[in-house]
PDB file of C-alpha atoms in Angstrom:
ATOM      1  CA  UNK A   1       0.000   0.000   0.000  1.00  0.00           C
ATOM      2  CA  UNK A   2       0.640   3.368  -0.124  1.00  0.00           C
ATOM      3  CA  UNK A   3       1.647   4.109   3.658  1.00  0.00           C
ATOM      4  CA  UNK A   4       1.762   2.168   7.215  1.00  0.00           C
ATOM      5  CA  UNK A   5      -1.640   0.735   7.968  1.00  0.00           C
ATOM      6  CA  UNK A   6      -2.693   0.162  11.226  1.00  0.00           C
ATOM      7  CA  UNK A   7      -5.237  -1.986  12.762  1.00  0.00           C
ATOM      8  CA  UNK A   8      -7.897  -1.527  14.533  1.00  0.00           C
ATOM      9  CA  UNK A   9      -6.808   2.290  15.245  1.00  0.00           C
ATOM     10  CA  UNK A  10      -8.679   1.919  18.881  1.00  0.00           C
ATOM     11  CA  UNK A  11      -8.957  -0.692  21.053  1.00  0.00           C
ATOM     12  CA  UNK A  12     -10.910  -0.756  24.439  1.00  0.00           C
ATOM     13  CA  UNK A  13      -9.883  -3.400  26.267  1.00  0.00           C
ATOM     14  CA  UNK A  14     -10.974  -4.742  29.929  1.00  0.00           C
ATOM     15  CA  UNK A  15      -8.384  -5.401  32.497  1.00  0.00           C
ATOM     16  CA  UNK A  16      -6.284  -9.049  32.079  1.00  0.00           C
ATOM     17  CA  UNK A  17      -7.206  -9.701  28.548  1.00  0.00           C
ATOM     18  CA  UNK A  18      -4.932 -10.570  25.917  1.00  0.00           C
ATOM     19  CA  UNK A  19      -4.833  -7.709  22.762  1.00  0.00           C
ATOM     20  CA  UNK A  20      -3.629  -7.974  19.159  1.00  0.00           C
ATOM     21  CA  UNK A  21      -2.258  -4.939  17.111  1.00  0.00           C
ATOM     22  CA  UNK A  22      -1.497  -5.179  13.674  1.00  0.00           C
ATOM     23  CA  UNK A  23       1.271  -3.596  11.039  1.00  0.00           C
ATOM     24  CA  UNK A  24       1.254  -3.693   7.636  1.00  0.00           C
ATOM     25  CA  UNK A  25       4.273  -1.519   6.670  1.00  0.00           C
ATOM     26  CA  UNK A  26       5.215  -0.626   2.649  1.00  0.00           C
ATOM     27  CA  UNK A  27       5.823  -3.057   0.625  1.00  0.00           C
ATOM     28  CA  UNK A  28       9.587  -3.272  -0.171  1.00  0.00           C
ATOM     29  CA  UNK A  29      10.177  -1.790   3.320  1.00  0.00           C
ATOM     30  CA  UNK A  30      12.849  -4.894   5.319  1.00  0.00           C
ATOM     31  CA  UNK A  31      12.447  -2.956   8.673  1.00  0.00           C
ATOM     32  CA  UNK A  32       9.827  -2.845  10.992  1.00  0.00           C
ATOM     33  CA  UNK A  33       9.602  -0.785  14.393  1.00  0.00           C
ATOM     34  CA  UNK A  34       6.927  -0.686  16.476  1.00  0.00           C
ATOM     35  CA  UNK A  35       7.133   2.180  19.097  1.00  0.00           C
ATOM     36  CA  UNK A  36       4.833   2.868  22.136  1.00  0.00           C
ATOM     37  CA  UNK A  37       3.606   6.738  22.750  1.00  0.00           C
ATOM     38  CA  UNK A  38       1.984   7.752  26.052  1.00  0.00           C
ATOM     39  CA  UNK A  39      -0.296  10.580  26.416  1.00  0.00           C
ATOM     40  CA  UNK A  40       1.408  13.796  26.092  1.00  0.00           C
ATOM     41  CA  UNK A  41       4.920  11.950  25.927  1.00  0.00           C
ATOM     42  CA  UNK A  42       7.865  10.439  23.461  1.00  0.00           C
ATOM     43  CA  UNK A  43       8.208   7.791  21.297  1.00  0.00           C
ATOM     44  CA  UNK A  44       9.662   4.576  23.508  1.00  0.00           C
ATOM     45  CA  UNK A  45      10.876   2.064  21.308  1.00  0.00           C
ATOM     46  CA  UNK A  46       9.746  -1.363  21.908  1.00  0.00           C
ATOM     47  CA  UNK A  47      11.053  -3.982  19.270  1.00  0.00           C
ATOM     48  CA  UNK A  48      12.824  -3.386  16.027  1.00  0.00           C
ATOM     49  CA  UNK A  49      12.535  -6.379  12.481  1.00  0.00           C
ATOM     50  CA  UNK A  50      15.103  -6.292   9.955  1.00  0.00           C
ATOM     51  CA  UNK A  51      14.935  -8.828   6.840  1.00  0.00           C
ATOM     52  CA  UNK A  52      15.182 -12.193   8.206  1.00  0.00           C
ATOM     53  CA  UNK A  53      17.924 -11.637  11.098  1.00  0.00           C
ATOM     54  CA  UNK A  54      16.755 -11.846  14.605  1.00  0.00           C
ATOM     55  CA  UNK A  55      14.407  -9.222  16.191  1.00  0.00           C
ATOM     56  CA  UNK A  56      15.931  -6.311  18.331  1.00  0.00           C
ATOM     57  CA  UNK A  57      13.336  -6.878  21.413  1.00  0.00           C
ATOM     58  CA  UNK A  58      15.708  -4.790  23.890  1.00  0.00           C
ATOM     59  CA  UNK A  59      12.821  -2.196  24.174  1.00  0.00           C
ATOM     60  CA  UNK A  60       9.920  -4.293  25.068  1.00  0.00           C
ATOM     61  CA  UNK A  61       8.996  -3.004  28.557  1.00  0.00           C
ATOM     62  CA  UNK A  62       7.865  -7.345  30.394  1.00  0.00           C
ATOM     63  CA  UNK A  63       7.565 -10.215  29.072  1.00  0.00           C
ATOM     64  CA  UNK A  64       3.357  -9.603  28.214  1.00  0.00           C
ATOM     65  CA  UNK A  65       4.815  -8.072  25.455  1.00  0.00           C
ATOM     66  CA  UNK A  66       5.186  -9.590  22.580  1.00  0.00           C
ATOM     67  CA  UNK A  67       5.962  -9.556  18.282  1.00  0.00           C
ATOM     68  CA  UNK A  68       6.025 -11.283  15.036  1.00  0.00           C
ATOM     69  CA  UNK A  69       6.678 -10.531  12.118  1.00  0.00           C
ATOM     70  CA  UNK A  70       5.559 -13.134   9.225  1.00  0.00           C
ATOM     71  CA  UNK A  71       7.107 -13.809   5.925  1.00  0.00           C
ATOM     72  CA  UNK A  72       9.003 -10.322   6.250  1.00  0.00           C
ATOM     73  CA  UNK A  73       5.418  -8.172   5.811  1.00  0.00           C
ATOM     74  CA  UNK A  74       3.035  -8.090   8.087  1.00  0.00           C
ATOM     75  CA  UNK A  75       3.766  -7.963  11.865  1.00  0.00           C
ATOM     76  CA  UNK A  76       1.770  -8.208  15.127  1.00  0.00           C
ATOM     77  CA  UNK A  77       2.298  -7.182  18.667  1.00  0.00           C
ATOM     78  CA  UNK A  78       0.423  -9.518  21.230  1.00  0.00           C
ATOM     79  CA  UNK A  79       0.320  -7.805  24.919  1.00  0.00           C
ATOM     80  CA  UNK A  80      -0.915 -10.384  27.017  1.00  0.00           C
ATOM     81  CA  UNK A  81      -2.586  -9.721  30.410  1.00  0.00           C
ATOM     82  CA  UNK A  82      -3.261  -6.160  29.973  1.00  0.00           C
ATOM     83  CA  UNK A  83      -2.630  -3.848  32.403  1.00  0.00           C
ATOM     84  CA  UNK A  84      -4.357   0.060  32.613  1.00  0.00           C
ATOM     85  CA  UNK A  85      -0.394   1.463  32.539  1.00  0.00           C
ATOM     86  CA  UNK A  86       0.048  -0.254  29.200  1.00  0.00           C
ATOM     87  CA  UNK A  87      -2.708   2.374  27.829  1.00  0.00           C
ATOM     88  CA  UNK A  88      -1.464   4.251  24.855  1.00  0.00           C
ATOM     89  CA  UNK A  89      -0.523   4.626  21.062  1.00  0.00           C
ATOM     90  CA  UNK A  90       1.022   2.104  19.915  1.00  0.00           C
ATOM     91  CA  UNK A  91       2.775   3.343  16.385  1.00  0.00           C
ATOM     92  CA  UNK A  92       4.344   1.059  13.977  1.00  0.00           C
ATOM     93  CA  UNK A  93       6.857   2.304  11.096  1.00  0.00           C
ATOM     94  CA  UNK A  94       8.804   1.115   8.036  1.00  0.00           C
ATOM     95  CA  UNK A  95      11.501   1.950   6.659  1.00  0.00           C
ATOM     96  CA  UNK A  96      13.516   0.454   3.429  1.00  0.00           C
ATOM     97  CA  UNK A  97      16.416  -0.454   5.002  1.00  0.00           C
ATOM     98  CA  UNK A  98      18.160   0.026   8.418  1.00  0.00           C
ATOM     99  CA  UNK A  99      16.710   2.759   9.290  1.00  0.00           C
ATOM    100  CA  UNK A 100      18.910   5.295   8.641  1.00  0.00           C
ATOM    101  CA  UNK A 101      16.697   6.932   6.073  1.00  0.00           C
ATOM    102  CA  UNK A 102      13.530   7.988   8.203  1.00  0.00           C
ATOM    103  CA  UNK A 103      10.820   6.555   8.669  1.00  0.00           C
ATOM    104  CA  UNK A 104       7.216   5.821   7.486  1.00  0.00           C
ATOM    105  CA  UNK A 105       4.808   5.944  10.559  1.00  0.00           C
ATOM    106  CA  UNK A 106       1.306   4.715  10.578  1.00  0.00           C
ATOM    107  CA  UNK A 107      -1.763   6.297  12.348  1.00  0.00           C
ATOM    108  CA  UNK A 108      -1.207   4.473  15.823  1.00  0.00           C
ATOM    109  CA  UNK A 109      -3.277   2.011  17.645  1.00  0.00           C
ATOM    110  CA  UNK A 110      -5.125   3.890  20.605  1.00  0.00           C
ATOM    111  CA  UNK A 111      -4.982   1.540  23.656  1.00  0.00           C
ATOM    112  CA  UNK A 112      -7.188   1.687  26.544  1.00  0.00           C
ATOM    113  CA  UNK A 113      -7.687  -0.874  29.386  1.00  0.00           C
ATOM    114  CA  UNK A 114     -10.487  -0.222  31.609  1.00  0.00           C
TER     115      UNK A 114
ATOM    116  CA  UNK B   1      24.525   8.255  25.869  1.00  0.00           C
ATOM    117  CA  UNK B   2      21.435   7.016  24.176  1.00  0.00           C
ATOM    118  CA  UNK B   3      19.634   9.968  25.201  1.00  0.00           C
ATOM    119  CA  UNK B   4      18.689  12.991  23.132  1.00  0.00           C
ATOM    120  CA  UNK B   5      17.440  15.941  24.796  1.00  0.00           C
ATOM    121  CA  UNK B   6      14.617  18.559  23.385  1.00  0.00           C
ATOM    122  CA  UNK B   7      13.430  21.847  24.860  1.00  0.00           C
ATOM    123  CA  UNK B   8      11.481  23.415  25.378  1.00  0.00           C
ATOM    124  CA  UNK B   9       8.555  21.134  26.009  1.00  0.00           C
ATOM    125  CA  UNK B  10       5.751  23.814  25.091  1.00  0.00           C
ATOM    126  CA  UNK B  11       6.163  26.791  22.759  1.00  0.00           C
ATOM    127  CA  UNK B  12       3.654  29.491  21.711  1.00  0.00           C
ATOM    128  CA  UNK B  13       4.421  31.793  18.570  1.00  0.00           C
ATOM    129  CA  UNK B  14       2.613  34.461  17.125  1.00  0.00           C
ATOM    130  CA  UNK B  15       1.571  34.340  13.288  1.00  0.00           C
ATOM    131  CA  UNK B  16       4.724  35.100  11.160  1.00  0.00           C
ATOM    132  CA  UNK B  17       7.201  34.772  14.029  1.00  0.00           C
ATOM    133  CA  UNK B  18      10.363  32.367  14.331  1.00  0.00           C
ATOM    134  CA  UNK B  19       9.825  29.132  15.814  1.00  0.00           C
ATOM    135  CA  UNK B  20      13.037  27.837  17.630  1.00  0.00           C
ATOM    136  CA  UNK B  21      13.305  24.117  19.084  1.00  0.00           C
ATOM    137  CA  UNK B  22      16.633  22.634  20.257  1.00  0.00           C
ATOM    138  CA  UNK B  23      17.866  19.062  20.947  1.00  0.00           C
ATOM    139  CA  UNK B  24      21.220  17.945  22.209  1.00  0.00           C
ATOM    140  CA  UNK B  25      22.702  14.332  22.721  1.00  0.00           C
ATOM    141  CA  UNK B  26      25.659  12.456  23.600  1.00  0.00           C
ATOM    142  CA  UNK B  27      26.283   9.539  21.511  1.00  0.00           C
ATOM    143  CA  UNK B  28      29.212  10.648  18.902  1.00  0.00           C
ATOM    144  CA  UNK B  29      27.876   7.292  16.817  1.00  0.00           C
ATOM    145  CA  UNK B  30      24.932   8.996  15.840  1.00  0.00           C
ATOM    146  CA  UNK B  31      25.389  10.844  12.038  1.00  0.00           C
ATOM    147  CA  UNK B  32      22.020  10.618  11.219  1.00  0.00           C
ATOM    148  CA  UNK B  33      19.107  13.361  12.611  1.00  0.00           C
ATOM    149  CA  UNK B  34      15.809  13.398  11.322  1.00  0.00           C
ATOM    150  CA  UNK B  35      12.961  15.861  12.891  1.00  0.00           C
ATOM    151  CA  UNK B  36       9.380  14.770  12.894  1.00  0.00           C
ATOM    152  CA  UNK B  37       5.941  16.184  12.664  1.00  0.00           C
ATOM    153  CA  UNK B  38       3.140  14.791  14.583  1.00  0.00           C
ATOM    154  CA  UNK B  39      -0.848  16.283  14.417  1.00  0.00           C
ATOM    155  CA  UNK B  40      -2.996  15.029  16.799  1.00  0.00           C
ATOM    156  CA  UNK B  41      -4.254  11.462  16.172  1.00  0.00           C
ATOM    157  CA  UNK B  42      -1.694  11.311  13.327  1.00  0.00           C
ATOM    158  CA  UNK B  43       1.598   9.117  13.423  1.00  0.00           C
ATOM    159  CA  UNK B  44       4.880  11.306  13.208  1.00  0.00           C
ATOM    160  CA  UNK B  45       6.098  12.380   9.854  1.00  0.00           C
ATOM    161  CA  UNK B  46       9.174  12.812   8.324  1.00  0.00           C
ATOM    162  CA  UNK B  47       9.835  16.608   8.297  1.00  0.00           C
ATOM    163  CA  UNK B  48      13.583  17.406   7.323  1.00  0.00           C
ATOM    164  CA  UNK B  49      16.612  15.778   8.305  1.00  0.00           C
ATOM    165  CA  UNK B  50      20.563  16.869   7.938  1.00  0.00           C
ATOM    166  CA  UNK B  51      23.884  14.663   8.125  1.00  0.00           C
ATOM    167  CA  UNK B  52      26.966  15.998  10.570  1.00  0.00           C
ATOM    168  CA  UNK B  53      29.031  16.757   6.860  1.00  0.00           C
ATOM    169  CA  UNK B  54      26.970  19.756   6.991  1.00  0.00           C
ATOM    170  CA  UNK B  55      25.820  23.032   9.396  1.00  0.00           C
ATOM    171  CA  UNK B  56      22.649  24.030   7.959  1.00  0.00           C
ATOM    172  CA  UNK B  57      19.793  22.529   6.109  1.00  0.00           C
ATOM    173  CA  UNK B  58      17.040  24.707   4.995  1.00  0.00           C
ATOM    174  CA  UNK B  59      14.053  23.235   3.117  1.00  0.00           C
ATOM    175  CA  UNK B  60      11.175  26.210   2.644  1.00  0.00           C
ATOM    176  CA  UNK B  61      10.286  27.635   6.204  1.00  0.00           C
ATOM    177  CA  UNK B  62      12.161  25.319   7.272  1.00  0.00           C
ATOM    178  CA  UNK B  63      15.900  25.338   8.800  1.00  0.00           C
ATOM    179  CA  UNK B  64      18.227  22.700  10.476  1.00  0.00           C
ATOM    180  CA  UNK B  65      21.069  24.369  11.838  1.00  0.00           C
ATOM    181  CA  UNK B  66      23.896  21.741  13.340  1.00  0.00           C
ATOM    182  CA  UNK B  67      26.798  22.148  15.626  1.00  0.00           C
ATOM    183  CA  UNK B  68      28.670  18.653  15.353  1.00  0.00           C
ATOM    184  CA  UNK B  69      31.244  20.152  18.175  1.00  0.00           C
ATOM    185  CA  UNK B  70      28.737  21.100  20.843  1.00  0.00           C
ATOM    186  CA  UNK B  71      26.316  18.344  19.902  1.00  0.00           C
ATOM    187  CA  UNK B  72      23.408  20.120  19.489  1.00  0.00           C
ATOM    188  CA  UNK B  73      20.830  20.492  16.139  1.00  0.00           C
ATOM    189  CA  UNK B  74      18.092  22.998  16.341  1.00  0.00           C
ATOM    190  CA  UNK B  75      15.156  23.129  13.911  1.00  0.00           C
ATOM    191  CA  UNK B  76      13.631  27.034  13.221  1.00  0.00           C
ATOM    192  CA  UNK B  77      10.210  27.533  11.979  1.00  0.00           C
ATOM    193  CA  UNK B  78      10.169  30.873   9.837  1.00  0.00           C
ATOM    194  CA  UNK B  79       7.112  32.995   9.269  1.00  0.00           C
ATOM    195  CA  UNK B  80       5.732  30.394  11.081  1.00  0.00           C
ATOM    196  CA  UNK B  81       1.846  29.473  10.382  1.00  0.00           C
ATOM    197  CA  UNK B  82      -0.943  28.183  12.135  1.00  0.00           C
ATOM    198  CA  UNK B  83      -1.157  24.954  10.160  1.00  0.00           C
ATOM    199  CA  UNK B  84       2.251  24.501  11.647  1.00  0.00           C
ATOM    200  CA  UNK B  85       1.021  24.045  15.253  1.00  0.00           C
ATOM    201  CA  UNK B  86       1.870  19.943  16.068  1.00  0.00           C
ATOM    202  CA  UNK B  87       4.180  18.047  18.440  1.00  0.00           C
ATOM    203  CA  UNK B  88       7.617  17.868  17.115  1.00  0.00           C
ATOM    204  CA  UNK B  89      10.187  15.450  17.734  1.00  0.00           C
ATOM    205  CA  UNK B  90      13.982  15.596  16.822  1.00  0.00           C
ATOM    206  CA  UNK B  91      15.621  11.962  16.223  1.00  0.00           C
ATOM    207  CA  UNK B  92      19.210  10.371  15.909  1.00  0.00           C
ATOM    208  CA  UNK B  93      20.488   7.501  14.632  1.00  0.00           C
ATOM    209  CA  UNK B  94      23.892   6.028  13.684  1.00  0.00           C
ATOM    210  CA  UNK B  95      24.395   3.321  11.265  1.00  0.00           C
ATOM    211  CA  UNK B  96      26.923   1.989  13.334  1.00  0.00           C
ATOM    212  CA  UNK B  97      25.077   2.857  16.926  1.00  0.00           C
ATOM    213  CA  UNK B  98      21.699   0.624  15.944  1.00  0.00           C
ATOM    214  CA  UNK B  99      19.001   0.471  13.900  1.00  0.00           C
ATOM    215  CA  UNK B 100      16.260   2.217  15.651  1.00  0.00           C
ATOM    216  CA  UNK B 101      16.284   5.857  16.311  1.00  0.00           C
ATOM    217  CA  UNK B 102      16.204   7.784  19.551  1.00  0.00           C
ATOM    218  CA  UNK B 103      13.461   9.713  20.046  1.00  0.00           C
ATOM    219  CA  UNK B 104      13.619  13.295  21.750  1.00  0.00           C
ATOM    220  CA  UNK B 105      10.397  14.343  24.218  1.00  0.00           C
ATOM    221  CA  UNK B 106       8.671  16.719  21.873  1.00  0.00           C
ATOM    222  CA  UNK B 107       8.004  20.116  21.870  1.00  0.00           C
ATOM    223  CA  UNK B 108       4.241  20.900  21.177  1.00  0.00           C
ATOM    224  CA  UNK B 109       4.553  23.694  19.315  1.00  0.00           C
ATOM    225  CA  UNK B 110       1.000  25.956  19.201  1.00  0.00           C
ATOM    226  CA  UNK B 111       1.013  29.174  16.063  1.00  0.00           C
ATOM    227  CA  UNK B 112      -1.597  32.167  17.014  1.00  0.00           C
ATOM    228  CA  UNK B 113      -3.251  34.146  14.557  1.00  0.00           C
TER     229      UNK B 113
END
């Protein structure tokens, strides 16, 4: 497509349940960030997908958090057990290559847990 | 030394004026320093970026000035508009450091008319 697509771009979610958000970057585009952005704050990097080498997951904040990334497209990020502090936007870019050209955001995923 | 500092967090201009934001880091890997645009329920864009090989980058109303010594990039706004009221962010990477960038905290950055 023609940017980052997100889905779904809000998600209400109760307390303990398990949520899916998903990224489908530019085609072409090897990397794959996903970055979390609380209200009224920065970008915090969570997990980084290049080609086929391992994932950078340095940034994911506990082990509910987790991503995929399938056939070197698509990619989802699973937080498990939700908890009301892991309310936010959760953005996901592209870029074509490692990242040192910029990259593509998409809309966010709006996060709440009630 | 991963960090990249951004100030000030809140800035309000008048119509026409100069809009000033600076950032500041520590990692001498990063060559690499992108500034981004965010509107509200929008993701961040890609505004203008600039390379340490060079001081100043100026792309319409827009300006990167860099001072590789000091560490510091700033990113001025001229005759700056209402439309140009959004969150921005200033970035670094290195192609040697990693291969995500380092966000700064964002300046939210309101234009009166």
């Amino acid at each position: 497509g023609a940017g980052v697509s997100q889905s779904p771009s809000n998600k209400v979610t109760e307390k303990g349940k398990d949520v899916e958000l998903r990224c489908d970057p530019i085609s072409g585009h090897t990397a794959l960030y996903w970055y979390r952005q609380s209200l009224g704050q920065g970008l915090e990097f969570l997990i980084y997908f290049q080609g086929n080498s391992a994932p950078d997951k340095s940034g994911l904040p506990s082990d509910r958090f987790s991503a995929e990334r399938t056939g070197g497209s698509v990619s989802t990020l699973t937080i498990q057990r939700t908890q009301q502090e892991d309310s936010a936007v959760y953005l996901c870019a592209s870029s074509l290559s490692q990242g040192i050209y910029g990259y593509t955001f998409g809309s966010g995923t709006r996060l709440t847990v009630v | 030394q991963q960090q990249v500092k951004q100030s000030p967090q809140s800035l309000i201009v008048q119509k026409g004026g100069i809009s000033i934001i600076n950032c500041a880091y520590e990692n001498t890997a990063f060559d690499y320093f992108p500034w981004y645009q965010q509107f509200p329920g929008k993701g961040p864009a890609l505004l203008i970026a600039i390379r340490p090989d060079v001081s100043e980058k100026k792309e319409g109303r827009f300006t990167i000035s860099f001072n590789k010594s000091a560490k510091q990039f700033s990113l001025h706004i001229m005759d700056s508009q209402p439309g140009d009221s959004a969150t921005y962010f200033c970035a670094a990477s290195g192609f040697n450091y990693g291969q995500n960038f380092v966000f700064g905290p964002g300046t939210r950055l309101s234009v009166l008319p």
